[in-house]
Amino acid sequence: MGIPTVTITTTELYSLARSTQRSQGLRDMSFVVIPHPIGMISREEVIAKVDAAYDDIINAALNWKPDPANDPGLKVEAPYPARRIKVKGTYSDVNDLFFRRKWSLSLPIIPPTEDKVAAMLKGTTRDPSEVVWVVPPREGQLTVELVATLGVMAGCRPEHMPLLLAAVEAMADPVAATRGPTATTAPAVPLFFISGPIIDQLKLNPGTGTGGAEQPVTNAMGYFVNLVLDVVGGSWAQTVDKSSHGTSADLVAQVFTENAAQNPWKESYAEEVGFKPADSVVTFFWAYPGNASLDHISHDGDTLLNTLCAGLLGTVSGNISCFADYDKPYSPTNKETFSFFVLGPEHAATIHKDFPNKDDVRRYVQEHAVMPVRFYGPRGSVCDPSPHMPNWDEDTLVPRFLKPESVKFLVSGGAGKQSQIWVPFPQTFRPVSKLIGN
């Protein structure tokens, strides 16, 4: 466009910036690299870094020119039909090749031969050439054919195609805000809940161990999800994943199955958000790793909810705003600050005994999940109550949620006094639920 730009990055993230530039097909970009970190440092350190970088920024804005050596030389290919390759060797050779070319992750894959992909495509009525998602951050074009290909690689079967396509549709929804969580230093988790008749149709397990090992369908789905995000979306870093610690969900996404049979409120989460009992639904949002909430001793609903409130408050991040304006449209600065309780059936039964109405559960949590202002973050942060509360001090109690509707829960899992608490990645507006079709 003829407008000079300078991108400022840190020493730790420069390689990721370069790989992102190349994945977007940009010949080169003007970078100024400053020492890491830039967060949680003193004002004096900030000023020193600004002073040290200032001349480089001005010089880059005035004089920078592309360097042919940085040109990635990418070729643009039509997304359909996918390119065919011939590989001669063993099963291990195929896996080594896919991993070296960043077509797979660190788990083995099933080679996506033409016959296996053709069989997978029989699991849907959709056209193989249809582009179902342009996957960020690389903007790779995901066709139905490629969904089938990655499904084969992950160990999925033809009858799983409708579930895979619905999962993609949920991740692609703008409300899910997928771009940010795929390129963050946080341990972001793609989190899914499956509801409805498809649970019986695919012989899924909504009971004991639902989100863990020995669940071949949901674990294959979880691996498929990360193949989509990393291989098609290009969120593979040039060196290593830039998440500070990483999480196993970067490899296999977390999937739970709703246990409607042991839901004492008799209304599934899918029905609660507007679907019919006969509908099969997948719900998705980006989350931070779940927090287990154990309570083996509470005999009444309010005591157990107090335990859950304490667990929830322990997961609160200082940069998650508790002051959202619900009268305005959703936007990156105005989102629902929800959290999700995945209630074990025994915990659900204890709560239901004293709270037969779901709305009463939400109101109780909203009223009792409170913390002093000092624990939300410093003054001037996104949780600074000054614009919202005229009279406050560091001990003023502030609710985690401004409205009961932000408290969401479903019943999943089996025997045991266990529940889990999942808080969303800050850019996620609200959970996204999609009908599982053909």
Tab-separated table of C-alpha atoms in Angstrom:
chain	number	residue	atom	x	y	z
A	1	MET	CA	0.000	0.000	0.000
A	2	GLY	CA	3.055	2.234	0.058
A	3	ILE	CA	2.825	2.815	3.804
A	4	PRO	CA	6.019	2.059	5.767
A	5	THR	CA	5.490	-0.245	8.731
A	6	VAL	CA	7.805	-1.565	11.421
A	7	THR	CA	6.961	-4.651	13.467
A	8	ILE	CA	8.495	-4.753	16.939
A	9	THR	CA	9.129	-8.201	18.401
A	10	THR	CA	11.250	-9.675	21.175
A	11	THR	CA	14.240	-11.975	21.051
A	12	GLU	CA	12.131	-14.926	22.229
A	13	LEU	CA	9.400	-14.437	19.621
A	14	TYR	CA	11.413	-13.300	16.594
A	15	SER	CA	11.597	-16.774	15.043
A	16	LEU	CA	7.826	-17.127	15.397
A	17	ALA	CA	7.347	-13.706	13.778
A	18	ARG	CA	9.528	-14.768	10.838
A	19	SER	CA	7.729	-18.093	10.368
A	20	THR	CA	4.350	-16.315	10.513
A	21	GLN	CA	5.518	-13.848	7.868
A	22	ARG	CA	6.596	-16.701	5.611
A	23	SER	CA	3.430	-18.709	6.185
A	24	GLN	CA	1.395	-15.697	5.008
A	25	GLY	CA	3.356	-15.599	1.743
A	26	LEU	CA	4.978	-12.234	2.531
A	27	ARG	CA	8.366	-11.819	0.854
A	28	ASP	CA	9.834	-9.988	3.826
A	29	MET	CA	8.869	-7.732	6.734
A	30	SER	CA	10.600	-4.937	8.606
A	31	PHE	CA	11.356	-6.132	12.147
A	32	VAL	CA	13.044	-4.415	15.062
A	33	VAL	CA	14.017	-6.935	17.731
A	34	ILE	CA	14.182	-5.896	21.396
A	35	PRO	CA	15.268	-7.933	24.445
A	36	HIS	CA	12.634	-10.158	26.030
A	37	PRO	CA	10.522	-9.611	28.150
A	38	ILE	CA	8.353	-6.507	27.812
A	39	GLY	CA	5.689	-7.517	30.329
A	40	MET	CA	5.848	-7.206	34.140
A	41	ILE	CA	8.919	-4.942	34.104
A	42	SER	CA	9.431	-1.582	35.776
A	43	ARG	CA	8.740	1.785	34.166
A	44	GLU	CA	12.478	2.486	34.143
A	45	GLU	CA	13.171	-0.752	32.252
A	46	VAL	CA	10.456	0.112	29.736
A	47	ILE	CA	11.978	3.547	29.111
A	48	ALA	CA	15.447	2.031	28.696
A	49	LYS	CA	14.171	-0.441	26.090
A	50	VAL	CA	12.314	2.322	24.236
A	51	ASP	CA	15.405	4.522	24.194
A	52	ALA	CA	17.586	1.668	22.950
A	53	ALA	CA	15.188	0.738	20.133
A	54	TYR	CA	14.052	4.202	19.045
A	55	ASP	CA	16.757	4.931	16.473
A	56	ASP	CA	16.378	1.436	14.960
A	57	ILE	CA	12.620	1.956	14.584
A	58	ILE	CA	13.051	5.340	12.870
A	59	ASN	CA	15.771	3.984	10.609
A	60	ALA	CA	13.642	0.968	9.637
A	61	ALA	CA	10.622	3.182	8.896
A	62	LEU	CA	12.692	5.459	6.635
A	63	ASN	CA	15.191	3.130	4.986
A	64	TRP	CA	14.143	-0.527	5.151
A	65	LYS	CA	13.892	-2.522	1.902
A	66	PRO	CA	12.977	-6.190	1.391
A	67	ASP	CA	15.862	-8.657	1.386
A	68	PRO	CA	15.497	-11.318	-1.347
A	69	ALA	CA	17.105	-13.819	1.010
A	70	ASN	CA	13.985	-13.703	3.202
A	71	ASP	CA	11.596	-14.456	0.320
A	72	PRO	CA	9.853	-17.761	1.185
A	73	GLY	CA	9.181	-18.472	-2.496
A	74	LEU	CA	5.793	-20.025	-1.755
A	75	LYS	CA	3.689	-21.404	-4.559
A	76	VAL	CA	-0.074	-20.953	-4.537
A	77	GLU	CA	-1.940	-24.194	-5.188
A	78	ALA	CA	-5.646	-24.799	-5.665
A	79	PRO	CA	-7.116	-26.327	-2.499
A	80	TYR	CA	-8.889	-29.089	-4.449
A	81	PRO	CA	-8.054	-31.709	-5.417
A	82	ALA	CA	-5.275	-32.093	-2.882
A	83	ARG	CA	-1.853	-32.895	-4.280
A	84	ARG	CA	-1.006	-36.601	-4.442
A	85	ILE	CA	2.449	-37.822	-3.474
A	86	LYS	CA	4.120	-41.212	-3.795
A	87	VAL	CA	6.117	-42.585	-0.886
A	88	LYS	CA	8.175	-45.768	-1.014
A	89	GLY	CA	9.174	-47.243	2.304
A	90	THR	CA	7.879	-48.591	5.582
A	91	TYR	CA	5.095	-47.344	7.809
A	92	SER	CA	7.822	-45.722	9.925
A	93	ASP	CA	9.261	-44.009	6.830
A	94	VAL	CA	5.866	-42.481	6.043
A	95	ASN	CA	5.533	-41.169	9.579
A	96	ASP	CA	9.043	-39.731	9.508
A	97	LEU	CA	8.316	-37.965	6.210
A	98	PHE	CA	5.032	-36.464	7.448
A	99	PHE	CA	6.639	-35.226	10.652
A	100	ARG	CA	9.649	-33.679	8.872
A	101	ARG	CA	7.358	-31.817	6.488
A	102	LYS	CA	5.120	-30.701	9.373
A	103	TRP	CA	2.152	-32.590	7.983
A	104	SER	CA	1.668	-34.356	11.312
A	105	LEU	CA	2.450	-33.774	14.971
A	106	SER	CA	4.528	-35.961	17.281
A	107	LEU	CA	2.018	-38.830	17.330
A	108	PRO	CA	1.996	-41.510	14.620
A	109	ILE	CA	-0.552	-41.144	11.839
A	110	ILE	CA	-2.386	-43.612	9.630
A	111	PRO	CA	-1.190	-42.951	6.056
A	112	PRO	CA	-4.040	-41.187	4.181
A	113	THR	CA	-4.078	-43.337	1.069
A	114	GLU	CA	-6.560	-42.507	-1.683
A	115	ASP	CA	-8.758	-45.515	-0.888
A	116	LYS	CA	-8.950	-44.634	2.829
A	117	VAL	CA	-9.814	-40.990	2.081
A	118	ALA	CA	-12.462	-42.054	-0.453
A	119	ALA	CA	-14.003	-44.318	2.195
A	120	MET	CA	-14.025	-41.445	4.718
A	121	LEU	CA	-15.801	-39.174	2.225
A	122	LYS	CA	-18.683	-41.660	2.118
A	123	GLY	CA	-19.465	-40.542	5.662
A	124	THR	CA	-20.836	-37.189	4.447
A	125	THR	CA	-23.043	-35.873	1.658
A	126	ARG	CA	-21.003	-32.686	1.328
A	127	ASP	CA	-18.946	-31.946	-1.770
A	128	PRO	CA	-15.248	-32.849	-1.310
A	129	SER	CA	-14.245	-29.573	-2.982
A	130	GLU	CA	-16.144	-27.361	-0.506
A	131	VAL	CA	-13.878	-25.095	1.540
A	132	VAL	CA	-15.300	-25.348	5.052
A	133	TRP	CA	-12.783	-23.059	6.786
A	134	VAL	CA	-9.883	-20.772	5.983
A	135	VAL	CA	-7.843	-21.695	9.042
A	136	PRO	CA	-5.842	-19.017	10.898
A	137	PRO	CA	-3.147	-17.920	11.306
A	138	ARG	CA	-1.774	-19.148	7.950
A	139	GLU	CA	-5.231	-18.982	6.293
A	140	GLY	CA	-4.890	-22.523	4.954
A	141	GLN	CA	-7.935	-23.668	3.003
A	142	LEU	CA	-9.615	-26.660	4.628
A	143	THR	CA	-11.761	-28.608	2.174
A	144	VAL	CA	-14.120	-31.485	2.957
A	145	GLU	CA	-11.563	-33.716	1.222
A	146	LEU	CA	-8.865	-32.463	3.594
A	147	VAL	CA	-11.156	-33.022	6.598
A	148	ALA	CA	-11.427	-36.639	5.454
A	149	THR	CA	-7.655	-36.839	4.945
A	150	LEU	CA	-6.815	-35.528	8.408
A	151	GLY	CA	-9.569	-37.701	9.866
A	152	VAL	CA	-7.908	-40.795	8.388
A	153	MET	CA	-4.530	-39.680	9.740
A	154	ALA	CA	-5.988	-39.255	13.247
A	155	GLY	CA	-7.702	-42.656	13.288
A	156	CYS	CA	-11.280	-41.532	12.629
A	157	ARG	CA	-13.850	-43.538	10.633
A	158	PRO	CA	-16.393	-42.579	7.941
A	159	GLU	CA	-19.271	-42.386	10.432
A	160	HIS	CA	-17.326	-39.734	12.335
A	161	MET	CA	-17.312	-37.249	9.441
A	162	PRO	CA	-20.449	-35.320	10.551
A	163	LEU	CA	-18.903	-34.844	14.008
A	164	LEU	CA	-15.588	-33.670	12.529
A	165	LEU	CA	-17.307	-31.203	10.212
A	166	ALA	CA	-19.423	-29.794	13.063
A	167	ALA	CA	-16.290	-29.398	15.204
A	168	VAL	CA	-14.648	-27.450	12.370
A	169	GLU	CA	-17.744	-25.290	11.985
A	170	ALA	CA	-17.644	-24.472	15.707
A	171	MET	CA	-13.946	-23.552	15.654
A	172	ALA	CA	-14.509	-21.434	12.530
A	173	ASP	CA	-17.255	-19.336	14.140
A	174	PRO	CA	-15.968	-15.761	14.680
A	175	VAL	CA	-17.291	-15.894	18.244
A	176	ALA	CA	-14.720	-18.615	19.001
A	177	ALA	CA	-11.909	-16.156	18.101
A	178	THR	CA	-9.547	-18.971	17.134
A	179	ARG	CA	-6.672	-16.891	15.767
A	180	GLY	CA	-5.472	-15.613	19.159
A	181	PRO	CA	-5.423	-18.934	21.068
A	182	THR	CA	-3.435	-20.648	18.292
A	183	ALA	CA	-0.615	-18.095	18.573
A	184	THR	CA	-0.183	-17.374	22.267
A	185	THR	CA	2.276	-18.080	25.066
A	186	ALA	CA	-0.665	-19.377	27.131
A	187	PRO	CA	-1.559	-23.098	27.359
A	188	ALA	CA	-4.768	-22.707	25.337
A	189	VAL	CA	-7.011	-25.784	25.198
A	190	PRO	CA	-9.522	-26.544	22.400
A	191	LEU	CA	-12.435	-27.815	24.528
A	192	PHE	CA	-15.468	-29.716	23.173
A	193	PHE	CA	-18.688	-31.108	24.648
A	194	ILE	CA	-20.767	-33.616	22.658
A	195	SER	CA	-24.500	-33.913	23.329
A	196	GLY	CA	-27.466	-35.818	21.928
A	197	PRO	CA	-28.271	-39.095	20.118
A	198	ILE	CA	-24.874	-39.216	18.382
A	199	ILE	CA	-23.464	-40.402	21.718
A	200	ASP	CA	-25.321	-43.708	21.336
A	201	GLN	CA	-24.886	-43.819	17.566
A	202	LEU	CA	-21.095	-43.661	17.810
A	203	LYS	CA	-20.989	-45.634	21.078
A	204	LEU	CA	-19.336	-42.773	22.919
A	205	ASN	CA	-18.794	-42.952	26.661
A	206	PRO	CA	-20.477	-40.189	28.715
A	207	GLY	CA	-19.613	-41.907	32.014
A	208	THR	CA	-16.466	-42.810	33.919
A	209	GLY	CA	-13.315	-41.645	32.131
A	210	THR	CA	-15.226	-39.761	29.427
A	211	GLY	CA	-12.486	-37.176	28.845
A	212	GLY	CA	-9.488	-39.448	29.307
A	213	ALA	CA	-7.748	-42.424	27.771
A	214	GLU	CA	-9.411	-45.488	26.220
A	215	GLN	CA	-11.907	-43.309	24.322
A	216	PRO	CA	-10.967	-44.071	20.699
A	217	VAL	CA	-13.523	-41.843	18.977
A	218	THR	CA	-13.118	-38.669	21.018
A	219	ASN	CA	-9.340	-39.036	21.242
A	220	ALA	CA	-9.105	-39.467	17.467
A	221	MET	CA	-11.329	-36.402	17.126
A	222	GLY	CA	-8.981	-34.523	19.478
A	223	TYR	CA	-5.942	-35.395	17.369
A	224	PHE	CA	-7.833	-34.411	14.221
A	225	VAL	CA	-8.569	-30.989	15.727
A	226	ASN	CA	-4.894	-30.254	16.313
A	227	LEU	CA	-3.919	-31.513	12.872
A	228	VAL	CA	-6.366	-28.953	11.453
A	229	LEU	CA	-5.010	-26.143	13.626
A	230	ASP	CA	-1.312	-26.901	13.212
A	231	VAL	CA	-1.018	-28.375	9.728
A	232	VAL	CA	-3.686	-26.429	7.837
A	233	GLY	CA	-3.722	-23.381	10.124
A	234	GLY	CA	0.054	-23.313	10.268
A	235	SER	CA	0.319	-22.620	13.988
A	236	TRP	CA	3.458	-24.785	14.090
A	237	ALA	CA	6.283	-22.490	15.163
A	238	GLN	CA	9.521	-22.465	13.187
A	239	THR	CA	11.430	-23.891	16.162
A	240	VAL	CA	9.245	-25.032	19.074
A	241	ASP	CA	5.751	-24.236	20.330
A	242	LYS	CA	5.964	-20.783	21.903
A	243	SER	CA	3.546	-21.626	24.702
A	244	SER	CA	5.409	-21.003	27.950
A	245	HIS	CA	4.783	-24.528	29.203
A	246	GLY	CA	2.602	-26.126	26.578
A	247	THR	CA	-0.144	-28.656	27.252
A	248	SER	CA	-1.056	-32.106	25.992
A	249	ALA	CA	-4.130	-30.433	24.500
A	250	ASP	CA	-1.745	-28.959	21.898
A	251	LEU	CA	-1.552	-32.537	20.662
A	252	VAL	CA	-4.985	-34.015	21.427
A	253	ALA	CA	-7.841	-31.570	22.097
A	254	GLN	CA	-10.004	-32.122	25.181
A	255	VAL	CA	-13.404	-33.706	24.464
A	256	PHE	CA	-16.157	-34.510	26.983
A	257	THR	CA	-19.416	-36.333	26.343
A	258	GLU	CA	-22.545	-35.078	28.110
A	259	ASN	CA	-24.099	-37.583	30.530
A	260	ALA	CA	-27.774	-36.727	30.014
A	261	ALA	CA	-28.984	-39.934	31.675
A	262	GLN	CA	-27.521	-38.877	35.034
A	263	ASN	CA	-28.423	-35.204	34.760
A	264	PRO	CA	-30.827	-34.611	37.682
A	265	TRP	CA	-32.197	-31.429	36.061
A	266	LYS	CA	-33.348	-33.535	33.061
A	267	GLU	CA	-32.362	-30.815	30.593
A	268	SER	CA	-29.149	-31.180	28.649
A	269	TYR	CA	-26.838	-28.255	27.997
A	270	ALA	CA	-27.732	-28.491	24.304
A	271	GLU	CA	-31.435	-28.163	25.096
A	272	GLU	CA	-30.691	-25.313	27.457
A	273	VAL	CA	-29.149	-23.282	24.623
A	274	GLY	CA	-32.048	-23.922	22.240
A	275	PHE	CA	-31.599	-27.328	20.614
A	276	LYS	CA	-34.143	-30.171	20.611
A	277	PRO	CA	-33.704	-33.491	22.454
A	278	ALA	CA	-33.353	-35.263	19.091
A	279	ASP	CA	-30.508	-32.961	18.000
A	280	SER	CA	-26.881	-34.000	18.155
A	281	VAL	CA	-24.736	-31.009	19.093
A	282	VAL	CA	-21.077	-30.131	19.578
A	283	THR	CA	-20.137	-27.207	21.836
A	284	PHE	CA	-16.720	-25.556	21.690
A	285	PHE	CA	-14.649	-22.828	23.290
A	286	TRP	CA	-10.983	-22.060	23.917
A	287	ALA	CA	-10.067	-22.553	27.553
A	288	TYR	CA	-7.218	-22.568	30.006
A	289	PRO	CA	-6.397	-26.055	31.410
A	290	GLY	CA	-9.163	-27.396	33.612
A	291	ASN	CA	-9.034	-27.240	37.387
A	292	ALA	CA	-10.160	-30.364	39.259
A	293	SER	CA	-12.540	-29.620	42.128
A	294	LEU	CA	-12.678	-32.413	44.708
A	295	ASP	CA	-15.240	-32.458	47.493
A	296	HIS	CA	-15.867	-35.781	49.241
A	297	ILE	CA	-17.464	-34.379	52.385
A	298	SER	CA	-20.218	-31.871	51.554
A	299	HIS	CA	-23.733	-33.159	52.190
A	300	ASP	CA	-25.718	-30.173	50.954
A	301	GLY	CA	-25.817	-28.133	47.776
A	302	ASP	CA	-24.708	-24.756	49.082
A	303	THR	CA	-21.616	-26.170	50.838
A	304	LEU	CA	-20.598	-27.994	47.661
A	305	LEU	CA	-21.194	-24.864	45.571
A	306	ASN	CA	-18.960	-22.954	47.996
A	307	THR	CA	-16.189	-25.446	47.189
A	308	LEU	CA	-16.771	-24.926	43.473
A	309	CYS	CA	-16.766	-21.144	43.931
A	310	ALA	CA	-13.410	-21.339	45.709
A	311	GLY	CA	-12.017	-23.499	42.918
A	312	LEU	CA	-13.313	-21.083	40.313
A	313	LEU	CA	-11.737	-18.095	42.034
A	314	GLY	CA	-8.455	-19.959	42.128
A	315	THR	CA	-8.474	-20.136	38.329
A	316	VAL	CA	-9.126	-16.433	37.773
A	317	SER	CA	-6.466	-14.759	35.674
A	318	GLY	CA	-5.592	-11.166	36.508
A	319	ASN	CA	-6.144	-10.107	32.894
A	320	ILE	CA	-9.692	-11.462	32.554
A	321	SER	CA	-12.123	-8.602	32.946
A	322	CYS	CA	-15.024	-9.005	35.336
A	323	PHE	CA	-16.643	-5.810	34.043
A	324	ALA	CA	-18.368	-6.539	30.724
A	325	ASP	CA	-21.227	-4.444	29.377
A	326	TYR	CA	-23.918	-6.949	28.480
A	327	ASP	CA	-26.107	-4.335	26.828
A	328	LYS	CA	-23.648	-3.878	23.949
A	329	PRO	CA	-22.705	-6.261	21.122
A	330	TYR	CA	-19.880	-8.705	21.701
A	331	SER	CA	-16.459	-7.374	20.737
A	332	PRO	CA	-12.840	-8.072	21.710
A	333	THR	CA	-13.204	-5.593	24.572
A	334	ASN	CA	-16.754	-6.586	25.500
A	335	LYS	CA	-17.310	-10.268	26.054
A	336	GLU	CA	-19.145	-12.599	28.350
A	337	THR	CA	-16.818	-13.531	31.204
A	338	PHE	CA	-18.261	-17.027	31.546
A	339	SER	CA	-16.873	-20.184	33.120
A	340	PHE	CA	-17.921	-23.813	32.725
A	341	PHE	CA	-18.496	-26.371	35.475
A	342	VAL	CA	-18.226	-29.970	34.242
A	343	LEU	CA	-20.146	-31.597	37.079
A	344	GLY	CA	-19.690	-35.242	37.979
A	345	PRO	CA	-23.068	-36.992	38.424
A	346	GLU	CA	-22.630	-37.374	42.194
A	347	HIS	CA	-21.823	-33.689	42.642
A	348	ALA	CA	-24.767	-32.815	40.383
A	349	ALA	CA	-27.126	-34.929	42.514
A	350	THR	CA	-25.936	-33.231	45.725
A	351	ILE	CA	-26.455	-29.766	44.240
A	352	HIS	CA	-29.836	-30.670	42.729
A	353	LYS	CA	-31.151	-31.823	46.108
A	354	ASP	CA	-31.097	-28.219	47.363
A	355	PHE	CA	-31.190	-26.417	44.013
A	356	PRO	CA	-33.771	-28.119	41.774
A	357	ASN	CA	-33.820	-25.003	39.567
A	358	LYS	CA	-30.722	-24.405	37.401
A	359	ASP	CA	-31.144	-20.640	37.588
A	360	ASP	CA	-30.839	-20.807	41.376
A	361	VAL	CA	-27.476	-22.563	40.971
A	362	ARG	CA	-26.270	-19.775	38.706
A	363	ARG	CA	-27.481	-17.056	41.073
A	364	TYR	CA	-25.775	-18.697	44.047
A	365	VAL	CA	-22.435	-18.939	42.244
A	366	GLN	CA	-22.716	-15.380	40.928
A	367	GLU	CA	-23.390	-14.052	44.429
A	368	HIS	CA	-20.729	-16.111	46.228
A	369	ALA	CA	-17.833	-16.197	43.748
A	370	VAL	CA	-16.360	-12.902	44.982
A	371	MET	CA	-12.842	-11.693	45.753
A	372	PRO	CA	-11.258	-8.503	47.061
A	373	VAL	CA	-10.193	-6.082	44.344
A	374	ARG	CA	-6.517	-6.661	45.234
A	375	PHE	CA	-6.669	-10.182	43.756
A	376	TYR	CA	-7.959	-9.145	40.321
A	377	GLY	CA	-4.952	-7.191	39.127
A	378	PRO	CA	-3.350	-3.763	39.523
A	379	ARG	CA	-5.076	-0.428	39.149
A	380	GLY	CA	-5.191	0.519	35.493
A	381	SER	CA	-5.641	-3.116	34.409
A	382	VAL	CA	-8.722	-4.399	32.622
A	383	CYS	CA	-10.174	-5.319	36.020
A	384	ASP	CA	-9.728	-1.859	37.555
A	385	PRO	CA	-13.163	-1.157	39.101
A	386	SER	CA	-12.736	2.640	39.087
A	387	PRO	CA	-15.027	3.299	36.077
A	388	HIS	CA	-17.711	1.038	37.542
A	389	MET	CA	-17.567	1.535	41.325
A	390	PRO	CA	-17.327	5.104	42.678
A	391	ASN	CA	-16.349	4.083	46.200
A	392	TRP	CA	-13.983	1.163	46.687
A	393	ASP	CA	-10.752	0.126	48.348
A	394	GLU	CA	-8.418	-2.873	48.040
A	395	ASP	CA	-10.722	-4.988	50.247
A	396	THR	CA	-13.947	-4.279	48.331
A	397	LEU	CA	-15.482	-7.584	47.243
A	398	VAL	CA	-16.035	-7.851	43.498
A	399	PRO	CA	-18.032	-10.703	41.908
A	400	ARG	CA	-16.314	-12.914	39.369
A	401	PHE	CA	-19.432	-12.549	37.206
A	402	LEU	CA	-21.789	-9.633	36.779
A	403	LYS	CA	-24.686	-11.833	35.682
A	404	PRO	CA	-25.815	-15.359	36.643
A	405	GLU	CA	-26.015	-16.310	32.944
A	406	SER	CA	-22.206	-16.397	32.872
A	407	VAL	CA	-22.250	-19.522	35.056
A	408	LYS	CA	-22.550	-22.535	32.742
A	409	PHE	CA	-22.531	-26.203	33.579
A	410	LEU	CA	-23.265	-29.661	32.263
A	411	VAL	CA	-23.139	-33.181	33.709
A	412	SER	CA	-20.411	-35.504	32.446
A	413	GLY	CA	-18.405	-38.430	33.757
A	414	GLY	CA	-19.100	-41.191	36.247
A	415	ALA	CA	-18.776	-42.277	39.859
A	416	GLY	CA	-16.738	-40.162	42.264
A	417	LYS	CA	-16.997	-36.840	44.086
A	418	GLN	CA	-15.277	-34.941	41.288
A	419	SER	CA	-16.010	-31.978	39.037
A	420	GLN	CA	-13.888	-29.779	36.790
A	421	ILE	CA	-13.793	-26.021	36.256
A	422	TRP	CA	-12.849	-24.559	32.876
A	423	VAL	CA	-12.310	-20.830	32.322
A	424	PRO	CA	-12.192	-19.383	28.803
A	425	PHE	CA	-9.268	-17.912	26.966
A	426	PRO	CA	-9.791	-14.111	27.201
A	427	GLN	CA	-10.497	-13.605	23.485
A	428	THR	CA	-13.318	-16.178	23.493
A	429	PHE	CA	-16.678	-14.389	23.528
A	430	ARG	CA	-18.908	-17.289	24.592
A	431	PRO	CA	-19.300	-21.037	23.936
A	432	VAL	CA	-20.253	-21.970	20.364
A	433	SER	CA	-22.750	-24.813	19.787
A	434	LYS	CA	-23.324	-26.370	16.356
A	435	LEU	CA	-25.779	-28.971	15.092
A	436	ILE	CA	-24.124	-32.160	13.886
A	437	GLY	CA	-25.543	-32.790	10.413
A	438	ASN	CA	-24.414	-34.791	7.403
